[in-house]
Coordinates of C-alpha atoms in Angstrom, one line a residue:
M1 CA 124.5 128.8 116.4
A2 CA 124.6 127.0 113.3
W3 CA 128.2 126.0 113.7
S4 CA 127.2 123.9 116.8
Y5 CA 124.9 121.7 114.0
R6 CA 128.1 121.7 111.4
R7 CA 127.6 118.2 110.9
Q8 CA 124.2 118.1 110.0
C9 CA 124.5 121.4 108.2
L10 CA 127.1 120.0 105.9
A11 CA 125.2 116.6 105.6
A12 CA 122.5 118.4 104.1
L13 CA 124.5 120.5 101.9
G14 CA 126.0 117.3 100.7
L15 CA 123.0 116.0 99.8
Q16 CA 122.3 119.3 97.9
V17 CA 125.4 118.9 95.9
A18 CA 124.4 115.2 94.8
L19 CA 121.1 116.8 93.8
L20 CA 122.7 119.5 91.7
L21 CA 125.1 116.9 90.3
L22 CA 122.1 114.6 89.5
G23 CA 120.1 117.5 88.0
M24 CA 122.8 118.8 85.7
G25 CA 123.7 115.3 84.6
G26 CA 120.1 114.7 83.6
L27 CA 120.0 118.0 81.5
A28 CA 123.3 116.8 80.1
L29 CA 122.2 113.4 79.1
G30 CA 119.0 115.1 77.4
G31 CA 121.2 117.6 75.6
L32 CA 123.4 114.5 74.5
A33 CA 120.4 112.5 73.1
I34 CA 119.1 115.6 70.9
D35 CA 122.6 115.8 69.5
V36 CA 122.7 112.0 68.7
V37 CA 119.3 112.3 66.9
R38 CA 120.5 115.4 65.1
H39 CA 123.5 113.9 63.9
A40 CA 121.8 110.5 63.0
L41 CA 119.5 112.8 60.7
D42 CA 122.0 115.1 59.4
E43 CA 125.7 113.9 59.3
A44 CA 126.9 117.4 58.6
A45 CA 125.4 118.7 61.8
P46 CA 127.9 118.7 64.9
A47 CA 128.9 115.4 66.2
P48 CA 127.6 114.2 69.8
P49 CA 130.1 115.5 72.4
W50 CA 130.5 112.4 74.6
P51 CA 131.5 113.4 78.1
L52 CA 135.0 112.4 79.8
G53 CA 136.4 111.2 76.5
W54 CA 134.3 108.1 76.2
S55 CA 132.8 107.3 73.0
P56 CA 130.1 104.5 72.2
P57 CA 131.2 101.3 70.4
A58 CA 131.2 101.5 66.6
G59 CA 128.2 100.3 64.9
A60 CA 126.0 101.2 67.9
S61 CA 122.5 102.5 66.5
P62 CA 121.2 105.7 67.2
M63 CA 118.2 104.2 68.5
L64 CA 120.1 102.2 71.3
L65 CA 122.2 105.2 72.2
V66 CA 119.0 107.3 72.8
I67 CA 117.6 104.3 75.0
I68 CA 120.7 104.0 77.0
L69 CA 120.7 108.1 77.5
G70 CA 117.0 107.9 78.4
G71 CA 117.6 105.0 81.0
A72 CA 120.4 106.9 82.6
A73 CA 118.5 110.0 82.6
L74 CA 115.8 108.0 84.4
L75 CA 118.0 106.5 86.8
A76 CA 119.5 109.9 87.5
A77 CA 116.0 111.2 88.1
G78 CA 114.8 108.4 90.4
M79 CA 118.1 109.0 92.6
R80 CA 117.3 112.8 92.8
A81 CA 113.8 111.9 94.2
Y82 CA 115.4 109.8 96.9
F83 CA 118.1 112.2 97.8
N84 CA 115.3 114.8 97.8
I85 CA 113.2 112.9 100.6
L86 CA 116.6 112.5 102.5
Y87 CA 117.4 116.1 102.4
A88 CA 113.6 116.9 103.6
V89 CA 113.8 114.6 106.6
S90 CA 117.5 115.5 107.4
V91 CA 116.6 119.3 107.4
N92 CA 113.4 119.0 109.3
R93 CA 114.9 116.9 111.8
L94 CA 117.6 119.4 112.2
V95 CA 115.4 122.5 112.7
Q96 CA 112.2 121.3 114.3
G97 CA 114.0 118.3 116.3
E98 CA 117.0 120.1 117.5
I99 CA 117.5 123.6 116.7
V100 CA 114.0 124.9 118.0
P101 CA 113.6 122.9 121.0
S102 CA 117.3 123.8 122.2
L103 CA 117.0 127.3 121.1
R104 CA 113.6 127.7 123.0
T105 CA 115.3 125.8 126.1
Q106 CA 118.3 128.2 126.3
V107 CA 116.1 131.1 125.7
F108 CA 113.6 130.4 128.7
G109 CA 116.7 129.0 130.9
K110 CA 118.3 132.3 130.3
M111 CA 115.4 134.2 131.5
Q112 CA 115.3 132.3 134.9
R113 CA 118.8 133.6 135.6
L114 CA 118.2 137.1 134.7
A115 CA 117.8 139.8 137.0
F116 CA 114.2 141.4 137.9
R117 CA 115.1 144.7 136.2
F118 CA 115.3 142.9 132.7
F119 CA 111.4 141.7 133.2
D120 CA 110.6 145.2 134.5
G121 CA 112.1 146.7 131.2
N122 CA 110.3 143.9 129.0
A123 CA 106.8 143.3 128.8
S124 CA 105.3 139.5 129.4
G125 CA 103.9 139.6 125.8
A126 CA 107.3 140.5 124.1
L127 CA 109.1 137.6 126.5
L128 CA 106.6 135.2 125.3
N129 CA 107.0 136.0 121.5
R130 CA 110.7 135.8 122.1
T131 CA 110.5 132.1 123.2
T132 CA 107.8 131.4 120.4
S133 CA 107.5 133.2 117.1
D134 CA 111.0 134.5 117.5
V135 CA 112.6 131.2 117.8
Q136 CA 111.1 129.9 114.8
A137 CA 112.1 133.1 112.9
V138 CA 116.1 132.1 114.0
R139 CA 114.9 128.7 112.6
S140 CA 114.0 130.1 109.5
F141 CA 117.5 131.6 109.1
V142 CA 119.2 128.2 109.6
D143 CA 117.3 126.4 106.8
L144 CA 115.8 129.1 104.9
V145 CA 118.3 131.5 104.8
L146 CA 121.8 130.1 105.6
I147 CA 121.4 126.7 104.1
Q148 CA 119.4 127.8 101.0
S149 CA 121.9 130.6 100.6
L150 CA 124.6 128.2 100.6
I151 CA 122.8 125.8 98.1
M152 CA 122.2 128.9 95.8
L153 CA 125.8 129.7 95.8
M154 CA 126.8 126.2 95.1
S155 CA 124.1 126.1 92.4
L156 CA 125.1 129.4 90.5
G157 CA 128.6 128.2 90.8
L158 CA 128.0 124.8 89.2
Y159 CA 125.8 126.3 86.6
L160 CA 128.2 129.3 85.8
G161 CA 131.1 126.9 85.5
Y162 CA 129.3 124.3 83.0
M163 CA 127.9 127.4 81.0
L164 CA 131.7 129.1 80.8
R165 CA 133.0 126.2 79.9
H166 CA 130.7 125.6 76.8
N167 CA 130.5 129.2 75.6
V168 CA 131.9 132.1 77.5
G169 CA 130.3 134.9 75.2
L170 CA 126.6 133.4 75.6
T171 CA 127.2 133.1 79.4
L172 CA 128.0 136.7 79.7
W173 CA 125.5 138.0 77.6
C174 CA 122.7 135.8 79.5
L175 CA 123.7 137.4 82.8
A176 CA 124.2 140.7 81.8
T177 CA 121.2 141.7 84.3
T178 CA 123.1 140.3 87.7
P179 CA 123.9 143.8 88.5
L180 CA 120.2 145.2 88.4
L181 CA 119.4 142.0 90.5
L182 CA 121.7 142.7 93.1
I183 CA 120.6 146.8 93.1
T184 CA 116.8 145.7 93.3
T185 CA 117.5 143.4 96.3
M186 CA 119.8 145.8 98.3
V187 CA 116.8 148.2 97.8
F188 CA 114.3 145.8 98.9
S189 CA 116.3 145.0 102.2
R190 CA 116.8 148.5 103.0
R191 CA 112.9 149.1 102.9
V192 CA 111.4 146.0 104.4
Q193 CA 113.8 145.6 107.7
P194 CA 112.3 148.5 109.6
A195 CA 108.9 147.4 108.7
Y196 CA 109.7 144.1 110.1
A197 CA 110.9 145.5 113.4
A198 CA 107.9 147.9 113.7
N199 CA 105.4 144.9 112.9
R200 CA 107.0 142.7 115.4
A201 CA 106.6 145.5 118.1
Q202 CA 103.0 145.8 117.4
M203 CA 102.4 142.2 117.5
D204 CA 104.1 142.1 121.1
D205 CA 101.8 145.2 121.9
L206 CA 98.7 143.1 120.6
V207 CA 99.8 140.0 122.5
L208 CA 100.3 142.0 125.9
R209 CA 97.0 143.5 125.9
M210 CA 94.7 140.1 125.0
S211 CA 96.8 138.7 128.0
E212 CA 96.1 141.4 130.3
S213 CA 92.3 141.6 129.3
I214 CA 92.0 137.9 129.8
Q215 CA 93.8 138.1 133.3
G216 CA 91.7 141.2 134.2
M217 CA 88.3 140.1 133.0
A218 CA 86.7 140.6 136.4
V219 CA 88.0 144.2 136.1
V220 CA 86.7 144.5 132.8
R221 CA 83.4 143.2 133.2
G222 CA 83.3 145.3 136.7
F223 CA 83.4 148.6 134.9
A224 CA 81.2 147.5 131.8
A225 CA 84.6 148.0 129.7
E226 CA 83.9 145.3 127.2
E227 CA 83.1 147.6 124.3
I228 CA 86.1 149.8 125.1
L229 CA 88.3 146.9 125.3
E230 CA 87.2 145.4 122.2
A231 CA 87.6 148.7 120.3
D232 CA 91.2 149.0 121.6
L233 CA 92.2 145.1 120.4
N234 CA 90.7 145.9 117.2
R235 CA 92.5 149.3 116.8
R236 CA 95.8 147.1 117.6
N237 CA 94.7 144.6 115.3
R238 CA 94.3 146.7 112.7
L239 CA 97.9 148.2 113.3
V240 CA 99.5 144.5 113.0
R241 CA 97.3 144.0 109.8
D242 CA 98.5 147.5 108.1
G243 CA 102.1 146.8 109.1
Q244 CA 101.9 143.3 107.4
Q245 CA 100.4 144.7 104.4
R246 CA 103.0 147.1 104.0
I247 CA 105.7 144.5 104.1
F248 CA 103.7 142.5 101.5
R249 CA 103.4 145.4 99.3
H250 CA 107.1 145.4 99.3
I251 CA 107.5 141.8 98.6
S252 CA 104.7 141.8 95.7
L253 CA 106.8 144.4 93.9
F254 CA 110.1 142.8 94.6
S255 CA 109.3 139.2 93.4
P256 CA 107.8 140.0 90.3
A257 CA 110.8 142.4 89.4
I258 CA 113.2 139.6 90.1
G259 CA 111.2 137.3 87.8
L260 CA 110.9 140.1 85.2
L261 CA 114.8 140.4 85.2
T262 CA 115.7 136.8 84.7
Q263 CA 113.0 136.5 82.1
V264 CA 115.2 138.6 80.1
N265 CA 118.0 136.3 80.1
V266 CA 116.0 133.7 78.4
I267 CA 115.1 136.4 75.7
V268 CA 119.1 136.7 75.3
L269 CA 119.5 133.2 75.1
L270 CA 117.0 132.3 72.5
A271 CA 118.0 135.3 70.3
Y272 CA 121.9 134.9 70.7
G273 CA 122.2 131.4 71.4
G274 CA 119.9 130.6 68.5
S275 CA 122.1 132.4 66.2
L276 CA 125.1 130.5 67.2
V277 CA 123.5 127.2 66.6
F278 CA 122.3 128.4 63.2
R279 CA 126.1 129.2 62.6
R280 CA 127.1 126.0 64.0
A281 CA 129.2 127.7 66.9
L282 CA 127.1 125.7 69.3
S283 CA 125.5 122.5 68.9
L284 CA 121.5 122.3 69.3
G285 CA 121.8 119.8 72.4
D286 CA 124.2 122.4 74.2
L287 CA 121.4 125.3 73.6
V288 CA 118.7 123.0 75.3
V289 CA 121.3 122.3 78.1
F290 CA 122.1 126.0 78.3
A291 CA 118.2 126.8 78.4
G292 CA 117.8 124.2 81.2
L293 CA 120.7 125.5 83.1
L294 CA 119.6 129.2 82.7
Q295 CA 116.0 128.3 83.7
Q296 CA 117.5 126.8 86.8
F297 CA 119.8 129.6 87.3
S298 CA 116.8 132.0 87.2
T299 CA 114.9 129.9 89.5
Q300 CA 118.0 130.2 92.1
V301 CA 118.1 133.9 91.5
T302 CA 114.1 134.2 92.0
N303 CA 114.5 132.1 95.1
M304 CA 116.6 135.1 96.2
A305 CA 113.5 137.0 96.7
T306 CA 112.4 134.5 99.4
V307 CA 115.9 134.2 100.9
V308 CA 116.3 138.0 101.2
N309 CA 112.6 138.4 102.4
T310 CA 113.4 135.6 105.2
L311 CA 116.5 137.0 106.2
Q312 CA 114.9 140.5 107.0
E313 CA 112.2 138.5 109.1
S314 CA 114.7 136.1 110.8
L315 CA 117.1 139.1 111.6
I316 CA 114.8 140.9 113.3
G317 CA 113.6 137.6 115.4
A318 CA 117.2 136.6 116.0
R319 CA 118.0 140.0 117.3
R320 CA 115.4 139.8 120.0
V321 CA 116.3 136.2 120.8
F322 CA 120.1 137.0 121.1
E323 CA 119.2 140.3 123.2
V324 CA 117.9 137.5 125.8
L325 CA 120.9 135.0 125.5
D326 CA 123.3 138.0 125.1
T327 CA 121.9 139.9 128.6
P328 CA 124.7 139.4 131.2
V329 CA 123.7 137.4 134.3
E330 CA 124.1 140.0 136.9
I331 CA 123.6 137.5 140.1
E332 CA 125.4 134.1 139.8
S333 CA 127.1 131.5 142.1
P334 CA 131.2 131.9 142.6
P335 CA 133.3 129.6 140.9
A336 CA 134.3 128.0 144.2
P337 CA 131.2 128.6 146.7
R338 CA 131.6 128.4 150.4
A339 CA 129.3 126.1 152.4
L340 CA 127.0 127.2 155.2
P341 CA 127.8 126.1 158.3
A342 CA 125.7 123.1 159.4
A343 CA 122.0 124.1 161.0
D344 CA 121.6 124.0 164.5
G345 CA 120.0 126.2 167.1
M346 CA 122.0 129.0 166.3
A347 CA 121.6 129.1 162.6
G348 CA 119.8 132.1 160.7
A349 CA 121.9 135.0 161.8
V350 CA 121.6 137.9 159.3
Q351 CA 123.7 140.9 159.2
F352 CA 123.8 144.1 157.0
E353 CA 127.0 146.1 157.2
G354 CA 126.7 149.6 155.5
V355 CA 124.5 148.3 152.8
T356 CA 123.7 150.6 150.1
F357 CA 121.6 149.7 147.0
A358 CA 120.4 151.4 143.8
Y359 CA 118.6 149.9 140.9
G360 CA 120.9 151.5 138.3
Q361 CA 123.9 153.5 137.9
G362 CA 123.3 157.1 138.7
R363 CA 120.1 156.7 140.2
R364 CA 119.1 157.6 143.7
P365 CA 119.6 154.7 146.3
A366 CA 116.4 152.7 147.2
L367 CA 118.5 151.7 150.4
E368 CA 121.5 153.8 152.0
A369 CA 123.7 152.9 155.0
I370 CA 121.7 149.9 156.3
D371 CA 122.9 148.2 159.5
I372 CA 121.2 145.2 160.9
D373 CA 122.1 142.6 163.3
A374 CA 119.4 139.9 163.3
R375 CA 119.8 137.2 165.7
P376 CA 119.0 133.6 165.0
G377 CA 115.3 132.8 165.5
S378 CA 114.8 136.7 166.0
C379 CA 111.8 138.4 164.4
V380 CA 112.5 141.9 162.6
A381 CA 109.7 144.0 161.3
L382 CA 109.8 146.5 158.5
L383 CA 107.7 149.7 158.8
G384 CA 107.6 152.6 156.4
P385 CA 105.7 154.4 153.7
A386 CA 105.4 153.2 150.5
G387 CA 108.6 153.5 148.4
A388 CA 110.6 153.4 151.6
G389 CA 112.6 150.4 150.7
K390 CA 110.8 147.4 152.4
S391 CA 110.5 144.9 149.8
T392 CA 114.0 146.0 148.1
L393 CA 115.6 145.2 151.5
L394 CA 113.7 141.7 151.6
G395 CA 114.9 141.0 148.0
L396 CA 118.6 141.6 149.1
I397 CA 118.7 138.7 151.5
P398 CA 117.9 135.7 148.9
R399 CA 120.5 137.6 146.4
F400 CA 117.5 139.0 143.8
F401 CA 119.8 142.0 143.9
D402 CA 123.4 142.5 145.1
P403 CA 124.4 145.5 147.3
T404 CA 126.0 148.7 145.6
R405 CA 128.1 148.9 148.7
G406 CA 128.4 146.8 152.0
I407 CA 128.2 143.4 152.9
I408 CA 125.1 141.2 153.8
R409 CA 126.0 137.8 155.9
I410 CA 124.2 134.6 156.8
D411 CA 125.7 133.0 159.9
G412 CA 128.8 134.5 159.2
V413 CA 129.2 134.3 155.7
D414 CA 129.1 136.8 152.7
L415 CA 125.9 136.0 150.4
R416 CA 128.4 136.2 147.2
E417 CA 130.5 133.6 148.5
L418 CA 127.5 131.2 148.5
D419 CA 125.8 129.0 146.1
L420 CA 122.5 130.8 145.0
D421 CA 120.5 127.5 145.3
Q422 CA 122.1 126.4 148.5
L423 CA 121.3 130.0 150.0
R424 CA 117.7 129.9 148.5
R425 CA 116.9 126.7 149.8
Q426 CA 117.5 128.0 153.2
I427 CA 115.1 130.9 152.8
G428 CA 111.4 130.8 152.8
V429 CA 109.5 133.8 151.0
M430 CA 106.0 134.5 151.2
F431 CA 104.8 137.5 149.0
Q432 CA 101.7 139.9 149.4
D433 CA 99.7 137.7 147.2
S434 CA 101.2 134.1 146.9
F435 CA 101.1 133.1 143.1
L436 CA 99.7 129.4 142.5
F437 CA 100.4 127.2 139.3
S438 CA 97.9 125.3 137.5
H439 CA 98.6 122.0 139.2
T440 CA 97.8 119.9 142.2
V441 CA 97.7 121.7 145.9
A442 CA 100.4 119.4 146.7
A443 CA 102.7 120.4 143.6
N444 CA 102.1 123.9 144.6
I445 CA 103.2 123.7 148.1
A446 CA 106.2 121.3 147.0
Y447 CA 107.1 123.8 144.3
G448 CA 111.0 124.0 144.3
W449 CA 111.1 120.7 145.8
P450 CA 109.0 118.3 143.9
E451 CA 110.5 115.0 145.3
A452 CA 109.3 116.2 148.9
P453 CA 107.6 113.3 150.8
R454 CA 103.6 113.7 151.1
A455 CA 103.9 113.6 154.9
D456 CA 106.3 116.9 154.7
V457 CA 103.9 118.4 152.5
E458 CA 101.1 117.7 154.9
R459 CA 102.8 118.9 157.9
A460 CA 103.6 122.2 156.4
A461 CA 100.0 122.9 155.4
R462 CA 99.3 122.2 159.0
I463 CA 101.5 124.4 160.4
A464 CA 100.1 127.1 157.8
G465 CA 96.8 126.4 159.1
A466 CA 95.8 125.0 155.3
D467 CA 95.4 121.5 156.2
D468 CA 91.6 121.3 156.9
F469 CA 90.3 123.3 153.7
V470 CA 92.8 121.2 151.6
R471 CA 91.1 118.3 152.9
A472 CA 87.6 119.8 152.3
L473 CA 88.6 120.0 148.4
A474 CA 87.1 117.7 145.9
H475 CA 90.3 115.6 145.9
G476 CA 92.2 116.7 148.9
Y477 CA 95.9 117.3 148.2
D478 CA 95.5 116.2 144.3
T479 CA 93.0 118.9 143.6
V480 CA 94.1 120.4 140.6
L481 CA 94.0 124.3 141.0
G482 CA 92.7 126.9 138.6
E483 CA 94.7 129.4 136.9
S484 CA 96.4 131.4 139.7
G485 CA 94.6 129.5 142.1
A486 CA 91.5 131.4 141.0
N487 CA 89.3 128.6 142.5
L488 CA 90.6 129.7 146.2
S489 CA 90.1 132.7 148.4
G490 CA 92.8 134.9 148.9
G491 CA 93.2 133.7 152.4
Q492 CA 93.5 130.0 151.1
R493 CA 96.1 131.1 148.5
Q494 CA 98.2 133.0 151.5
R495 CA 98.2 129.9 153.5
L496 CA 99.2 127.7 150.7
G497 CA 101.9 130.1 149.8
L498 CA 103.1 130.0 153.6
A499 CA 103.0 126.2 153.6
R500 CA 105.3 126.5 150.4
A501 CA 107.8 129.1 152.2
I502 CA 108.2 126.5 155.0
L503 CA 108.3 123.3 153.5
R504 CA 112.1 123.0 153.8
Q505 CA 112.2 124.0 157.2
P506 CA 114.4 127.2 156.0
R507 CA 116.7 129.1 158.3
I508 CA 115.3 132.4 157.4
L509 CA 111.6 133.4 156.5
L510 CA 110.8 136.4 154.6
M511 CA 107.3 137.7 154.4
D512 CA 106.1 141.0 152.6
D513 CA 103.0 142.2 154.0
P514 CA 101.5 138.7 153.8
T515 CA 98.0 140.1 155.3
A516 CA 97.8 143.0 153.1
A517 CA 95.3 141.7 150.5
V518 CA 93.0 139.7 152.9
D519 CA 90.2 140.8 155.2
A520 CA 90.6 141.2 159.2
E521 CA 89.3 137.8 160.0
T522 CA 91.4 136.1 157.6
A523 CA 94.3 137.7 158.8
R524 CA 93.8 136.8 162.1
D525 CA 93.7 133.3 160.8
I526 CA 97.1 133.6 159.3
W527 CA 98.6 135.5 162.1
S528 CA 97.8 132.2 164.3
A529 CA 99.6 130.1 161.7
L530 CA 102.5 132.6 161.6
A531 CA 102.9 132.5 165.5
E532 CA 104.1 128.5 165.0
T533 CA 105.9 129.0 161.7
M534 CA 108.0 131.8 163.1
H535 CA 109.2 130.0 166.2
G536 CA 112.8 128.9 165.9
R537 CA 113.7 130.7 162.6
T538 CA 114.9 134.2 162.0
T539 CA 111.9 136.0 160.2
F540 CA 112.0 139.5 158.3
V541 CA 108.5 140.6 157.6
A542 CA 107.1 143.9 156.1
T543 CA 104.0 144.7 157.6
H544 CA 101.6 147.4 159.1
A545 CA 99.8 145.3 161.2
P546 CA 100.1 146.0 164.9
A547 CA 99.5 142.3 165.7
L548 CA 102.9 141.2 163.9
L549 CA 104.7 144.5 164.8
Q550 CA 104.0 143.3 168.5
R551 CA 105.4 140.2 167.8
A552 CA 108.6 141.4 166.4
D553 CA 111.9 141.7 168.4
V554 CA 113.0 144.8 166.9
I555 CA 110.8 147.3 164.2
L556 CA 112.9 148.8 161.9
V557 CA 111.3 151.9 160.3
L558 CA 112.4 153.0 157.0
E559 CA 112.0 156.5 155.3
A560 CA 113.5 157.2 152.0
G561 CA 115.7 154.3 151.9
R562 CA 117.1 154.7 155.5
I563 CA 116.5 153.4 158.7
V564 CA 115.3 156.1 160.9
E565 CA 114.0 154.5 163.9
R566 CA 114.4 151.1 165.5
G567 CA 113.0 149.3 169.0
T568 CA 110.1 147.3 170.1
F569 CA 106.7 148.1 169.5
A570 CA 106.3 149.5 173.2
E571 CA 109.7 151.4 172.7
L572 CA 108.3 153.1 169.6
S573 CA 105.0 153.7 170.7
A574 CA 106.2 155.5 174.0
R575 CA 108.7 157.7 171.9
A576 CA 107.6 161.2 171.8
G577 CA 107.5 162.5 168.4
G578 CA 108.1 158.9 167.0
R579 CA 106.7 157.8 163.5
L580 CA 105.1 154.4 164.6
P581 CA 101.5 156.2 165.6
A582 CA 101.6 158.3 162.2
L583 CA 102.3 155.1 160.1
L584 CA 100.0 152.8 161.5
G585 CA 97.0 155.2 162.0
D586 CA 93.7 154.6 162.9
G587 CA 93.0 152.5 159.8
A588 CA 95.4 149.9 161.4
D589 CA 93.2 149.2 164.1
D590 CA 90.9 147.1 161.7
H591 CA 93.9 144.4 161.6
H592 CA 94.4 144.2 165.4
P593 CA 93.1 141.0 166.9
D594 CA 91.4 142.8 169.7
A595 CA 89.3 145.1 167.3
S596 CA 86.4 143.0 167.0
S597 CA 83.9 145.7 167.2
R598 CA 85.7 147.5 164.2
A599 CA 86.1 144.4 162.3
A600 CA 82.0 143.9 162.7
Q601 CA 81.7 147.4 161.7
S602 CA 83.6 146.6 158.4
G603 CA 81.9 143.5 157.8
A604 CA 78.4 145.4 158.0
I605 CA 79.8 148.0 155.7
R606 CA 80.6 145.6 153.2
A607 CA 77.3 143.7 153.3

């Protein structure tokens, strides 16, 4: 990922090289000024080692030389400050202006293309953390680990080269603690990485529980579980805190240990370097420069504690981010997709040929040997107990999943040969509980087609039986809905979901028990809207409502993933030993449009 931003990274590193050279130059100028003053006071002292073979004009006074050297050092300090500003701006522009937004977009975009099984295996709180804090952790890797590590290596290399050039023995003595630094760093890394991983999982769990508690507040209050919930969240919060304290405990031991080892180097310098100055084997200026470089060297080594700690944290975040980015996309458009035949009066034929589907290799098939031939404009009802495979069958038509075996065709074209967007634009989907976004009513109906003309939006609402109650809202179609449409009733949400499903005039309409979550009166209103909606388009509906079953051209009875019966409502009702009566049961009469007395009784019981 960093390689894709190599130009910006190289520019940042170039600025750091300039900063390093200016810093070393300032130290060298200071040391040279000390040697000039010392030689002026004591001619027996070593002459100043002028760089690059240059020497000052004969007769130049020591005071003039000191002023010139001081001015040059001041100029170097000014340039260093300017380059520091440029470096800070360029790095922040790189990581916060480019890497973070781009990576967050990549992660979220990849999630949109992943199979549903990925979301089944990852909690929503963990996925939110991957697009927020984990992305920031990857950003930390780029600017606080990658760039800083390269800067540290360059700094150490330049400092080491300068020091070796001036005195090899002193340099080796001053760096004698380096092996201990490496051992300490390795021990710290081995201990802290598992702690970061466990703490990130604890944070995911905390975010998930908090999110669920907010979404399920009605349930929490309905069961007077506020104290239980608060105690549970406090317990999870303490787990996060304790995990962070364990990490901080490791850091609090590591950083001082690194600092202590680097200070040992200073003691060695003063002891051994001082003896060299007394023996005139090293100039006082060089000793001062050595001290400054060793201090810088120690600072860079101390920064290694921060780099290593950030590395462990960012590796955990990076692993979680790239788990998303590296997850293979199971459902994709083919390289050269075919086009669906032009929509006409015969569009919308759906064929299942020997379709078998399992949610994972080695698992029992959720559907097995399914054969369906739905004519254009027909209605196919799916009936069966929970877990029979009704929702799975519906999910195969828009390619939420691909069959393990067999072929599904729309208007004679294999689904796997179609462009996914084109396929799904020809299919309207309505779920048991239509999810609505915190946006206007019009935007919710036009979701997936934001540029839809307002006239088309209103027409879809009229067909779905939603136009009257929408116009009665405070701002009509421009009314902003609450989170998940909380300011609407269940029936109103379902009608908006139906309007959204039919806005594009799809060839095929899929409905998964659309009246399961509403009362009998609302269900009858939705059925009347469905009657017009289903006209002229192929419809698959999973339902136990007799009113919908009676309208179906064929009912498919599923059991354990297989079609065990098929026929019209009249045929299945009259069949001796058939499963229809047992699947509907007496309770199903509550949804029958003629069961007014039972609906009245139900209303009295609810009252």
